[in-house]
Coordinates of C-alpha atoms and ligand atoms in Angstrom, one line a residue:
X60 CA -1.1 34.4 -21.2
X61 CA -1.0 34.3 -17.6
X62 CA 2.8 34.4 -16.5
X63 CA 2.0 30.9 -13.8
X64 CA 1.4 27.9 -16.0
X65 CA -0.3 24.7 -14.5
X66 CA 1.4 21.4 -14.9
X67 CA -0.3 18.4 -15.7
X68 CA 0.3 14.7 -14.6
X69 CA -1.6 11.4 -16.1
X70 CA -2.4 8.8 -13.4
X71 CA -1.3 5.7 -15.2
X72 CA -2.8 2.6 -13.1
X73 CA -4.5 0.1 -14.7
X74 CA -6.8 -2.0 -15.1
X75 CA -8.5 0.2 -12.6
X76 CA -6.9 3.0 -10.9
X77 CA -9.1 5.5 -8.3
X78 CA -12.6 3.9 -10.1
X79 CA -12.2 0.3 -9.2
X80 CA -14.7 0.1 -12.1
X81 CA -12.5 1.4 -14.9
X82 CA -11.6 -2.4 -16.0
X83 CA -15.6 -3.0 -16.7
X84 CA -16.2 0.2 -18.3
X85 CA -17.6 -0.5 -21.7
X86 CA -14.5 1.8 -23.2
X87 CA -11.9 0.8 -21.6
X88 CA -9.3 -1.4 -22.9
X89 CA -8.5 -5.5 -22.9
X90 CA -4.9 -5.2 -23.7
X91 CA -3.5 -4.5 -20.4
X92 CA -0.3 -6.5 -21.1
X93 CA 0.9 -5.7 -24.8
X94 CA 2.7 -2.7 -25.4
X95 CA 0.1 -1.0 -27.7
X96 CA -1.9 0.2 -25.1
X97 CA 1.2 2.1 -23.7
X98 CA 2.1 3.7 -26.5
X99 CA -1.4 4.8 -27.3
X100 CA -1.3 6.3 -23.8
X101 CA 1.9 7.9 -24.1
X102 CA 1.1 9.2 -27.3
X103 CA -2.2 10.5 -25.9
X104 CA -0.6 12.3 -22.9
X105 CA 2.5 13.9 -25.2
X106 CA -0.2 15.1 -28.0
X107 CA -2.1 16.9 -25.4
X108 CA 1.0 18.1 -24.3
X109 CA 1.1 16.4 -20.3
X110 CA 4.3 16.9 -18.4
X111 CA 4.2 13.2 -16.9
X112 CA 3.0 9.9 -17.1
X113 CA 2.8 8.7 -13.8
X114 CA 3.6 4.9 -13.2
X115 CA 2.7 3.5 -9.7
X116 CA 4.1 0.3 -7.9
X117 CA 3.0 -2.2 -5.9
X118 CA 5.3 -5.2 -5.5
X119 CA 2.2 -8.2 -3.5
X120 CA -1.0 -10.3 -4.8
X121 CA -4.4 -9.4 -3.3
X122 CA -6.2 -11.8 -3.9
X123 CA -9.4 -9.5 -3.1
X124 CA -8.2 -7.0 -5.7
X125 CA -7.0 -9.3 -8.4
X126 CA -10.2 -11.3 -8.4
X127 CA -12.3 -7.8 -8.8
X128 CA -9.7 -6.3 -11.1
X129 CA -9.1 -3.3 -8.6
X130 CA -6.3 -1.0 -8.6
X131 CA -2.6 -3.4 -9.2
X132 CA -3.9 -6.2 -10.1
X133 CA -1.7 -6.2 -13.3
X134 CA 1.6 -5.0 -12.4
X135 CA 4.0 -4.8 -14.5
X136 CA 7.8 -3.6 -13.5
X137 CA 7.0 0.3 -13.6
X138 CA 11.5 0.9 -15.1
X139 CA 9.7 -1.2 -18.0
X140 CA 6.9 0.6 -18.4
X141 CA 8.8 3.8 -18.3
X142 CA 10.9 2.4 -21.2
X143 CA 8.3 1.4 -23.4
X144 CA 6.6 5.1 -23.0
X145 CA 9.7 6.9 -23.5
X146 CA 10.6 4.9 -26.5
X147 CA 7.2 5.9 -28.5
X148 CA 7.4 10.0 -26.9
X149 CA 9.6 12.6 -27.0
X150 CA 9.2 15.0 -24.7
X151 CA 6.9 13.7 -22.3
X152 CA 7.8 12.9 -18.7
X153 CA 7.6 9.9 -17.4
X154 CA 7.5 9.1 -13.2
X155 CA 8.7 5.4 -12.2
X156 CA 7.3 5.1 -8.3
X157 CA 10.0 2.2 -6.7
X158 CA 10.7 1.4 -3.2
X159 CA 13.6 2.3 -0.7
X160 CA 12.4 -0.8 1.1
X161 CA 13.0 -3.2 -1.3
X162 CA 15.7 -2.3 -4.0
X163 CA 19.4 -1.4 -3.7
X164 CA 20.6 2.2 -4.2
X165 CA 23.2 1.2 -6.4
X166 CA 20.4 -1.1 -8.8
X167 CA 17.9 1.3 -8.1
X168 CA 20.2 4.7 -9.0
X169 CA 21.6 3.2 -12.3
X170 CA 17.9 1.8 -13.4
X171 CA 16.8 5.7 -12.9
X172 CA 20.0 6.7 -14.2
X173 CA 19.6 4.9 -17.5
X174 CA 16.3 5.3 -18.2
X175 CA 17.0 9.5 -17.8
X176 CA 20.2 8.8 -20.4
X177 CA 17.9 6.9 -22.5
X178 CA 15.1 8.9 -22.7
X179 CA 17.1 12.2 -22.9
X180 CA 16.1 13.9 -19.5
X181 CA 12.9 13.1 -18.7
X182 CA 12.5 10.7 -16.0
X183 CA 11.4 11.5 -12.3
X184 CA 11.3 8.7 -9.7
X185 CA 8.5 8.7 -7.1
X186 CA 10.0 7.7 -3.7
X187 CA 7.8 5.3 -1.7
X188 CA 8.9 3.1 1.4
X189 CA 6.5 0.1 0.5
X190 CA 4.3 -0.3 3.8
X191 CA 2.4 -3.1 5.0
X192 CA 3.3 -7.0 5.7
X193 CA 1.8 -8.3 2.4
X194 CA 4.8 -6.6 -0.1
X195 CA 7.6 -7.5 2.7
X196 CA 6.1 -11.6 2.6
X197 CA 8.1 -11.1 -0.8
X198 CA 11.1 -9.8 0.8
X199 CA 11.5 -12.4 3.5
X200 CA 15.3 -10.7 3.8
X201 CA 14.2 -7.4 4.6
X202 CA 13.8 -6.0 8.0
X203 CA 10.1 -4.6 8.4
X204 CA 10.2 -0.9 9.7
X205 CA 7.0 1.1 10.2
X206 CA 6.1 4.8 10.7
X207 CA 9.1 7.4 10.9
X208 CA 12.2 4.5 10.9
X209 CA 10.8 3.9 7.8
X210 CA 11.3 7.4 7.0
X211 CA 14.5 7.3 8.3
X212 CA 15.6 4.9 6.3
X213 CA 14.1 6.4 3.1
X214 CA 16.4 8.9 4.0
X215 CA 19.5 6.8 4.5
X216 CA 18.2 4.9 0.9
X217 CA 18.0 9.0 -1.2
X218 CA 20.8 10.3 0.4
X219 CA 23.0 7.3 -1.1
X220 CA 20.9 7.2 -4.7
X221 CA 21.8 10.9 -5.1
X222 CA 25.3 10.8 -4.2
X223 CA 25.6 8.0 -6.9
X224 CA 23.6 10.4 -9.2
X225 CA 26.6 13.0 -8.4
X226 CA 29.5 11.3 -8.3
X227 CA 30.8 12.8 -11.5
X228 CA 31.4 16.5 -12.7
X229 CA 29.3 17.5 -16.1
X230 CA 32.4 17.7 -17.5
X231 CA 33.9 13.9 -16.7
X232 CA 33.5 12.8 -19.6
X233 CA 36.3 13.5 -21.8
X234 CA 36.6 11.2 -24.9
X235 CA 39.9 12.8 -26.0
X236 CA 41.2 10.6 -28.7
X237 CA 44.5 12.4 -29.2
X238 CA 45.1 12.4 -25.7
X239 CA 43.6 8.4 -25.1
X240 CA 41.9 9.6 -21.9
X241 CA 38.3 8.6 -21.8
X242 CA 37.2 9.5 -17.9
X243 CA 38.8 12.3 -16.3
X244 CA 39.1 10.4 -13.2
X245 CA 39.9 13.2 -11.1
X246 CA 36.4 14.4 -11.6
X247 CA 34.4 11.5 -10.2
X248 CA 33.9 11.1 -6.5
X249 CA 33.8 7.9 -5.0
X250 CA 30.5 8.3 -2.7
X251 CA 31.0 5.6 -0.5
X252 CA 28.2 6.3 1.4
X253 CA 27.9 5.2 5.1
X254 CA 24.3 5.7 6.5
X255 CA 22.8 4.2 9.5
X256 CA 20.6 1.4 7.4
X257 CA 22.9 0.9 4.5
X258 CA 25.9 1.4 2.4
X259 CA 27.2 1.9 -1.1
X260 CA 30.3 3.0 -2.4
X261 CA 30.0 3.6 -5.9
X262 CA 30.5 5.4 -7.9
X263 CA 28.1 4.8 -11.0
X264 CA 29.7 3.8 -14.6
X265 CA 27.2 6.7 -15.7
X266 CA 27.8 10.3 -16.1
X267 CA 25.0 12.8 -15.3
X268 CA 21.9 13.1 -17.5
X269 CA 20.4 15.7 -19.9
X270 CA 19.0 17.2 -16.7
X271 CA 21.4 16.1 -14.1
X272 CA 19.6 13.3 -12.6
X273 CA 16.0 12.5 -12.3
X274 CA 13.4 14.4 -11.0
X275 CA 11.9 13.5 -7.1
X276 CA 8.6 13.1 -6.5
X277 CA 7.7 12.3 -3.0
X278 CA 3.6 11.8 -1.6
X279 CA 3.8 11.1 2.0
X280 CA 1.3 12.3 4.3
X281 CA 1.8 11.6 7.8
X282 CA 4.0 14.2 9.9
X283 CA 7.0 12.2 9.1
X284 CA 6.2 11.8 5.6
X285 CA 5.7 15.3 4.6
X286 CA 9.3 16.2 6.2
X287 CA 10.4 13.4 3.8
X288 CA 8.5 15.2 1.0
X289 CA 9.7 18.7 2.3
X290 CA 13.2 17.2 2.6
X291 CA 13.3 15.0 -0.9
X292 CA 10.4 16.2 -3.5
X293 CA 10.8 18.2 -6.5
X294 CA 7.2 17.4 -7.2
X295 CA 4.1 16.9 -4.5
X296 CA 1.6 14.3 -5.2
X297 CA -1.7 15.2 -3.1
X298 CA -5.4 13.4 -2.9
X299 CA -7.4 16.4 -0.9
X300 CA -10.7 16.6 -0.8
X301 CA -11.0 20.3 -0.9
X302 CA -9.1 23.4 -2.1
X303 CA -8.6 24.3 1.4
X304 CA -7.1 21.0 2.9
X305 CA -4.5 21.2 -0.7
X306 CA -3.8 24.9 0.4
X307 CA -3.0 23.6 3.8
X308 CA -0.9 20.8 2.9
X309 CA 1.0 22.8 0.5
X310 CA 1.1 25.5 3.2
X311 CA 2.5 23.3 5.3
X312 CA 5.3 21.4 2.8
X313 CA 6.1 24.4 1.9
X314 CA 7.2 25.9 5.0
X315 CA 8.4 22.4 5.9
X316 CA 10.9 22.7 3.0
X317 CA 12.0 26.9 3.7
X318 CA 12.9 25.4 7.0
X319 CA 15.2 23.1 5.8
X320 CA 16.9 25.7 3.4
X321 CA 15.2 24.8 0.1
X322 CA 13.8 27.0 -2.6
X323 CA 10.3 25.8 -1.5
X324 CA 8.8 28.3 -4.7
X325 CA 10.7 25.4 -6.8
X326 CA 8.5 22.5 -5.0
X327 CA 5.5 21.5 -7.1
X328 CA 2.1 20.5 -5.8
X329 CA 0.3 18.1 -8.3
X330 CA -3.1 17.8 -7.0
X331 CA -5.0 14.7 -7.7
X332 CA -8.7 15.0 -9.5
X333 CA -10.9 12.5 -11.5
X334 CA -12.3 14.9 -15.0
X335 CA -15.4 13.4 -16.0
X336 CA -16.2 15.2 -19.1
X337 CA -19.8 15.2 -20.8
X338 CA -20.8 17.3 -24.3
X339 CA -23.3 18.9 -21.7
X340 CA -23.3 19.1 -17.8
X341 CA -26.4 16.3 -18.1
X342 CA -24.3 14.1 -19.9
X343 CA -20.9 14.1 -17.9
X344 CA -23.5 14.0 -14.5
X345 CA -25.3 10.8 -16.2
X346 CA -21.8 9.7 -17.1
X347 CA -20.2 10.4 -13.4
X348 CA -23.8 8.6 -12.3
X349 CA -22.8 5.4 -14.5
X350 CA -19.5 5.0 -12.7
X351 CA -21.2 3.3 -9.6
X352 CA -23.3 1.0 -11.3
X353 CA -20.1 -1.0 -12.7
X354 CA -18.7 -1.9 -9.1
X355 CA -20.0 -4.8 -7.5
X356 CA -21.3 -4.4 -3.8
X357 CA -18.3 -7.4 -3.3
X358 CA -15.6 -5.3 -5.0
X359 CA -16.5 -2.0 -3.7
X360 CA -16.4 -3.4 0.3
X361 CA -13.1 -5.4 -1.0
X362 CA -11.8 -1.8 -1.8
X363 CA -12.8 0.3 1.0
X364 CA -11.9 -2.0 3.5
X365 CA -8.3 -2.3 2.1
X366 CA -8.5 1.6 2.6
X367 CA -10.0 2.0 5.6
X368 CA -7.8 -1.1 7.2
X369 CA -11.0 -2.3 8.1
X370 CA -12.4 -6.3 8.5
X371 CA -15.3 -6.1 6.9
X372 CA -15.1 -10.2 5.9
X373 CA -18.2 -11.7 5.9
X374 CA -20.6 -8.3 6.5
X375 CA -23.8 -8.1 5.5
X376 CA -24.1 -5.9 2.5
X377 CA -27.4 -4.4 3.4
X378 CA -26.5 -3.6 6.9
X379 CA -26.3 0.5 7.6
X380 CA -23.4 2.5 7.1
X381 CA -22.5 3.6 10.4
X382 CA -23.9 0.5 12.1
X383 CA -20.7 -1.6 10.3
X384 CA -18.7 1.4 11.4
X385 CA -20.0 1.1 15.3
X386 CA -19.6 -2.7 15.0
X387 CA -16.3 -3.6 13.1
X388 CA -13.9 -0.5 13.6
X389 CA -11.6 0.2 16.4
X390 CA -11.1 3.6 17.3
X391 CA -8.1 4.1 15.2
X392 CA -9.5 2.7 12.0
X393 CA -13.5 5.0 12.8
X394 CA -10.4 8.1 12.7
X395 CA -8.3 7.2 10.0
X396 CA -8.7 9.2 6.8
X397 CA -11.0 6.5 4.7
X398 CA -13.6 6.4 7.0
X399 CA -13.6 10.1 7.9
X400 CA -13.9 11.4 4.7
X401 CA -16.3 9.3 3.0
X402 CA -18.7 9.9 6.3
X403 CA -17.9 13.6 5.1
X404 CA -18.8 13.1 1.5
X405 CA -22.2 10.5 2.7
X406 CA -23.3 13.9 4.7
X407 CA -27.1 13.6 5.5
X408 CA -27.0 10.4 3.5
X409 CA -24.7 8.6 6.5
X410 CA -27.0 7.5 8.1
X411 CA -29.5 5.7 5.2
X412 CA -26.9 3.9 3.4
X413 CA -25.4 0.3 3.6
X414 CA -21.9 -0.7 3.5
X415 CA -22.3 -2.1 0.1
X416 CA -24.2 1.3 -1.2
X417 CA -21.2 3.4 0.8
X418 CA -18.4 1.3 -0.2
X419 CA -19.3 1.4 -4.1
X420 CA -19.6 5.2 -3.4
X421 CA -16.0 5.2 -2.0
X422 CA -15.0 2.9 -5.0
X423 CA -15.8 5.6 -7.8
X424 CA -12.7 8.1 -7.3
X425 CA -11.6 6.7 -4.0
X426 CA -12.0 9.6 -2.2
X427 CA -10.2 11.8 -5.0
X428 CA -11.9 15.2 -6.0
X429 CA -14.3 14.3 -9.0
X430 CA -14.6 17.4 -11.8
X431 CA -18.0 17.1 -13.6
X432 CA -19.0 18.7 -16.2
X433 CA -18.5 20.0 -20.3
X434 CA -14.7 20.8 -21.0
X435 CA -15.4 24.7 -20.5
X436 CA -16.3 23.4 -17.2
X437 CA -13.1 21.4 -15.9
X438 CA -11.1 23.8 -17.8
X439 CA -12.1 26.5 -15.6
X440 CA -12.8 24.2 -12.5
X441 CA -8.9 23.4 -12.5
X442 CA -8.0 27.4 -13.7
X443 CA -9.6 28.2 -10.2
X444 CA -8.0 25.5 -7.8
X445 CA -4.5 26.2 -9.3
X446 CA -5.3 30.6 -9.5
X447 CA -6.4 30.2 -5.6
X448 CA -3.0 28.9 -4.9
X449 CA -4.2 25.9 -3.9
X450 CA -2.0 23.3 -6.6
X451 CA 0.7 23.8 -9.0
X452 CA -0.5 21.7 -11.1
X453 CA -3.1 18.1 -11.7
X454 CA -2.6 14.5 -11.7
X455 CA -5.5 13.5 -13.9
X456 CA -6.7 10.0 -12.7
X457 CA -8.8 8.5 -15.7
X458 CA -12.1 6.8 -15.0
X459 CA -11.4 4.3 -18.4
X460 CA -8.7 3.3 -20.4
X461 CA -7.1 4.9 -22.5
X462 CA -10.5 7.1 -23.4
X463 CA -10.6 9.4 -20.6
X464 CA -6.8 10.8 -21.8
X465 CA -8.4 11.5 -25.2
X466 CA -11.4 13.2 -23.6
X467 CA -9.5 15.1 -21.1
X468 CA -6.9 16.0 -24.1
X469 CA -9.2 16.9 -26.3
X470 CA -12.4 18.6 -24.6
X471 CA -10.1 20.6 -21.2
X472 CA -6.9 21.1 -22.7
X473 CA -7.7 23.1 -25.4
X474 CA -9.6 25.6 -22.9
X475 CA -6.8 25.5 -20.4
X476 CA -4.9 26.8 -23.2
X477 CA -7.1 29.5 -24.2
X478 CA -7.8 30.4 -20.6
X479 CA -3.4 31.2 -20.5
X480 CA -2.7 28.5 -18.1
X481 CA -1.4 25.8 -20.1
X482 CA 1.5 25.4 -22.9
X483 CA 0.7 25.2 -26.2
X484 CA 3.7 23.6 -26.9
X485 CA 6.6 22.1 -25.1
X486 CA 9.5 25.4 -25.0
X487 CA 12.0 22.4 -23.6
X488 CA 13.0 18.5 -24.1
X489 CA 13.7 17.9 -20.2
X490 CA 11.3 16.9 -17.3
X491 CA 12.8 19.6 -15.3
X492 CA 12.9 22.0 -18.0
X493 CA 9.0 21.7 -18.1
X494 CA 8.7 21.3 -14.2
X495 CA 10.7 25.3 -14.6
X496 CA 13.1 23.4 -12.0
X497 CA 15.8 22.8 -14.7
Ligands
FMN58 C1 -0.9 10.4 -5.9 C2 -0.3 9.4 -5.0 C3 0.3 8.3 -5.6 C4 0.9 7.3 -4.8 N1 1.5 6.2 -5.4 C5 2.0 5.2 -4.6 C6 2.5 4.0 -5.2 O1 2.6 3.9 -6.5 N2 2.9 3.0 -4.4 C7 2.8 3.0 -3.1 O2 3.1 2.0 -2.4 N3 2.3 4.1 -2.5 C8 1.9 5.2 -3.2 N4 1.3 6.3 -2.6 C9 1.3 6.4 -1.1 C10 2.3 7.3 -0.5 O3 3.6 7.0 -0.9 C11 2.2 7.4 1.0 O4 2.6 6.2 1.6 C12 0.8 7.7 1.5 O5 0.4 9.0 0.9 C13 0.7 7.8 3.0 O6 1.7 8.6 3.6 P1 2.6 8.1 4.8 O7 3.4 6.9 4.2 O8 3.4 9.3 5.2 O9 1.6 7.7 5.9 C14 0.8 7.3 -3.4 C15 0.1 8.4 -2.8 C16 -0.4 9.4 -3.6 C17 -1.1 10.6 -2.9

């Protein structure tokens, strides 16, 4: 067994998460809403021995996206999610994505702090700062930052959550019946926390967790972003196209984070990929071939224009590629990462495709790494991205629901496992414990 284990993440978005198709897929599930369908993917990531389920947030209606059933358009509160998953598991992780922007620390901490009591260590929150007008039309109170004051206040906002997730020593909590004293009060701190954007003072009526406090997870990109990351993030979250560019990001975090004074060889890089497993190569091609023909030309230019931040209201379909581009984008938008990348993935084809054919292109992993092929394949696919250095570990983004778990847990794991790269077993109960960050 190799000493360096991968790590392994399941993307849980519904109805459709990177394939804005996964809702129509002929496997996928109805029963967004019910509870069974959680369980059944908790029990599917724990069985094939994941370290996380990830749960995204999204806190606006799209109209665009609910009518085409892309990514969020059932969003449920992701603390309750995380609750129902941990009730049904016991050792797998679970990541709750909520926003600096939006909540209190003090709610916020205590949510996080609960659900890791509850759950016996093995929550990790994923820090986002909620950009863009439509989720702040919700939160008429709250001031609208953008770009690093955003950041800045992200920081303000983690820098209070883990003081209230510190306020009391391990040993606090006394419960002396002969003596009658239940908190040693001399061992819990009173944060009161005075930041630039806002204040708590705390402390929390909880004592620390199984694993201290919850895990961070942090996926910013931009400059100011990945100093959040380098600053905040336990765990990565990445969507490169290439080993290279994940090299380079980590790289980069990495030295961002040693800069700062952190460990950065505890810092985990989960690397985003879509598996699309076959029996044969033929069949998970034909199957990876299928994925397109399940997005309408509507919802596929719906998604890649939410993306790309691009109008494309009212275009014509069949109108070229790059024409759209000339016509509709601004210079920032022709630069930003969407369009950039998908011109880079189009190649020779650029310049022979419409919008429609593009877009629906875009649509079937959103731009995240697609691994086709038989389990042997992905199995050693993923050994090579995480042996070059490139990822700690995977966050597998499924292309139905709950099927592509199943397939991924029954057809890759296995071979990860037998290629030395992957537990057998869970050696610990705690996220951080399986992280190796405990
Ligand atoms: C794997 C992954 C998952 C993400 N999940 C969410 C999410 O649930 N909600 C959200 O608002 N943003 C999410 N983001 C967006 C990031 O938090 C971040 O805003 C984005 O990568 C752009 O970086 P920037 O804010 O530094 O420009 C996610 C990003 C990645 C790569």
């Amino acid at each position: 067994m190799s000493e360096r284990q991968l790590f392994l993440g399941g993307y849980v978005l519904f109805p459709s998460g990177h394939y804005a198709g996964a809702w129509r897929h002929p496997y996928s599930s109805r029963d967004w809403l019910g509870r069974d369908f959680l369980h059944q993917v908790a029990r599917t990531l724990e069985a094939a021995k994941f370290d996380l389920a990830f749960i995204p947030e999204t806190v606006s209606f799209r109209d665009g996206f609910e009518r085409h059933g892309l990514s969020n358009a059932i969003k449920h509160d992701p603390a309750q999610v995380a609750a129902t998953i941990a009730a049904v598991t016991t050792h797998l992780g679970v990541g709750v994505t909520l926003s600096t922007s939006f909540n209190e620390p003090y709610n916020l901490a205590r949510t996080l702090l609960s659900l890791d009591h509850l759950s016996g260590g093995r929550v990790a929150w994923n820090v986002i700062q909620s950009n863009g007008p439509a989720n702040y039309a919700n939160f008429p109170h709250v001031e609208q930052l953008a770009g690093a004051e955003l950041y800045d206040r992200g920081d303000d906002f983690v820098e209070a959550v883990t003081a209230l997730w510190r306020a009391w020593d391990d040993d606090a909590l006394v419960q002396d019946q002969e003596t009658g004293v239940f908190v040693d009060t001399s061992k819990v701190t009173i944060p009161d926390y005075q930041g630039k954007y806002l204040s708590v003072r705390g402390p929390l009526n909880l004592p620390p967790s199984p694993q201290t406090h919850p895990v961070i997870i942090q996926a910013g990109d931009s400059p100011r972003g990945r100093q959040f990351g380098a600053r905040w993030g336990d765990v990565i979250f990445a969507i490169e196209r290439t080993p290279a560019d994940l090299r380079a990001k980590k790289d980069d975090l990495k030295a961002k984070a040693r800069a700062l004074g952190r460990d950065a060889e505890k810092i985990r890089l989960f690397a985003a990929v879509q598996p699309i497993v076959g029996e044969t190569t033929e069949i998970a091609k034909a199957r990876r071939d299928y994925l397109a023909t399940r997005i309408t030309p509507e919802a596929g230019v719906e998604f890649f224009s939410q993306f790309a931040r691009l109008d494309l209201g009212g275009v014509d379909l069949d109108a070229p590629y790059l024409q759209v581009l000339e016509e509709r984008a601004t210079e920032g938008q022709a630069e930003g990462r969407a369009v950039v990348q998908l011109t880079e993935l189009l190649g020779n084809r650029a310049g022979n495709v419409t919008i429609a054919e593009a877009a629906v292109e875009f649509s079937t992993s959103e731009l995240t790494p697609q691994l086709v092929g038989t389990g042997v394949e992905i199995a050693e696919q993923l050994t090579d991205i995480f042996a070059s250095g490139a990822a700690d570990g995977f966050l597998i983004t499924p292309t139905h629901f709950p099927g592509s778990f199943d397939d991924f847990g029954r057809a890759v794991v296995p071979h990860l496992q037998r290629l030395g790269v992957f537990r057998t077993d869970y050696t610990g109960t705690t996220l951080r414990e399986h992280l190796d960050i405990a």
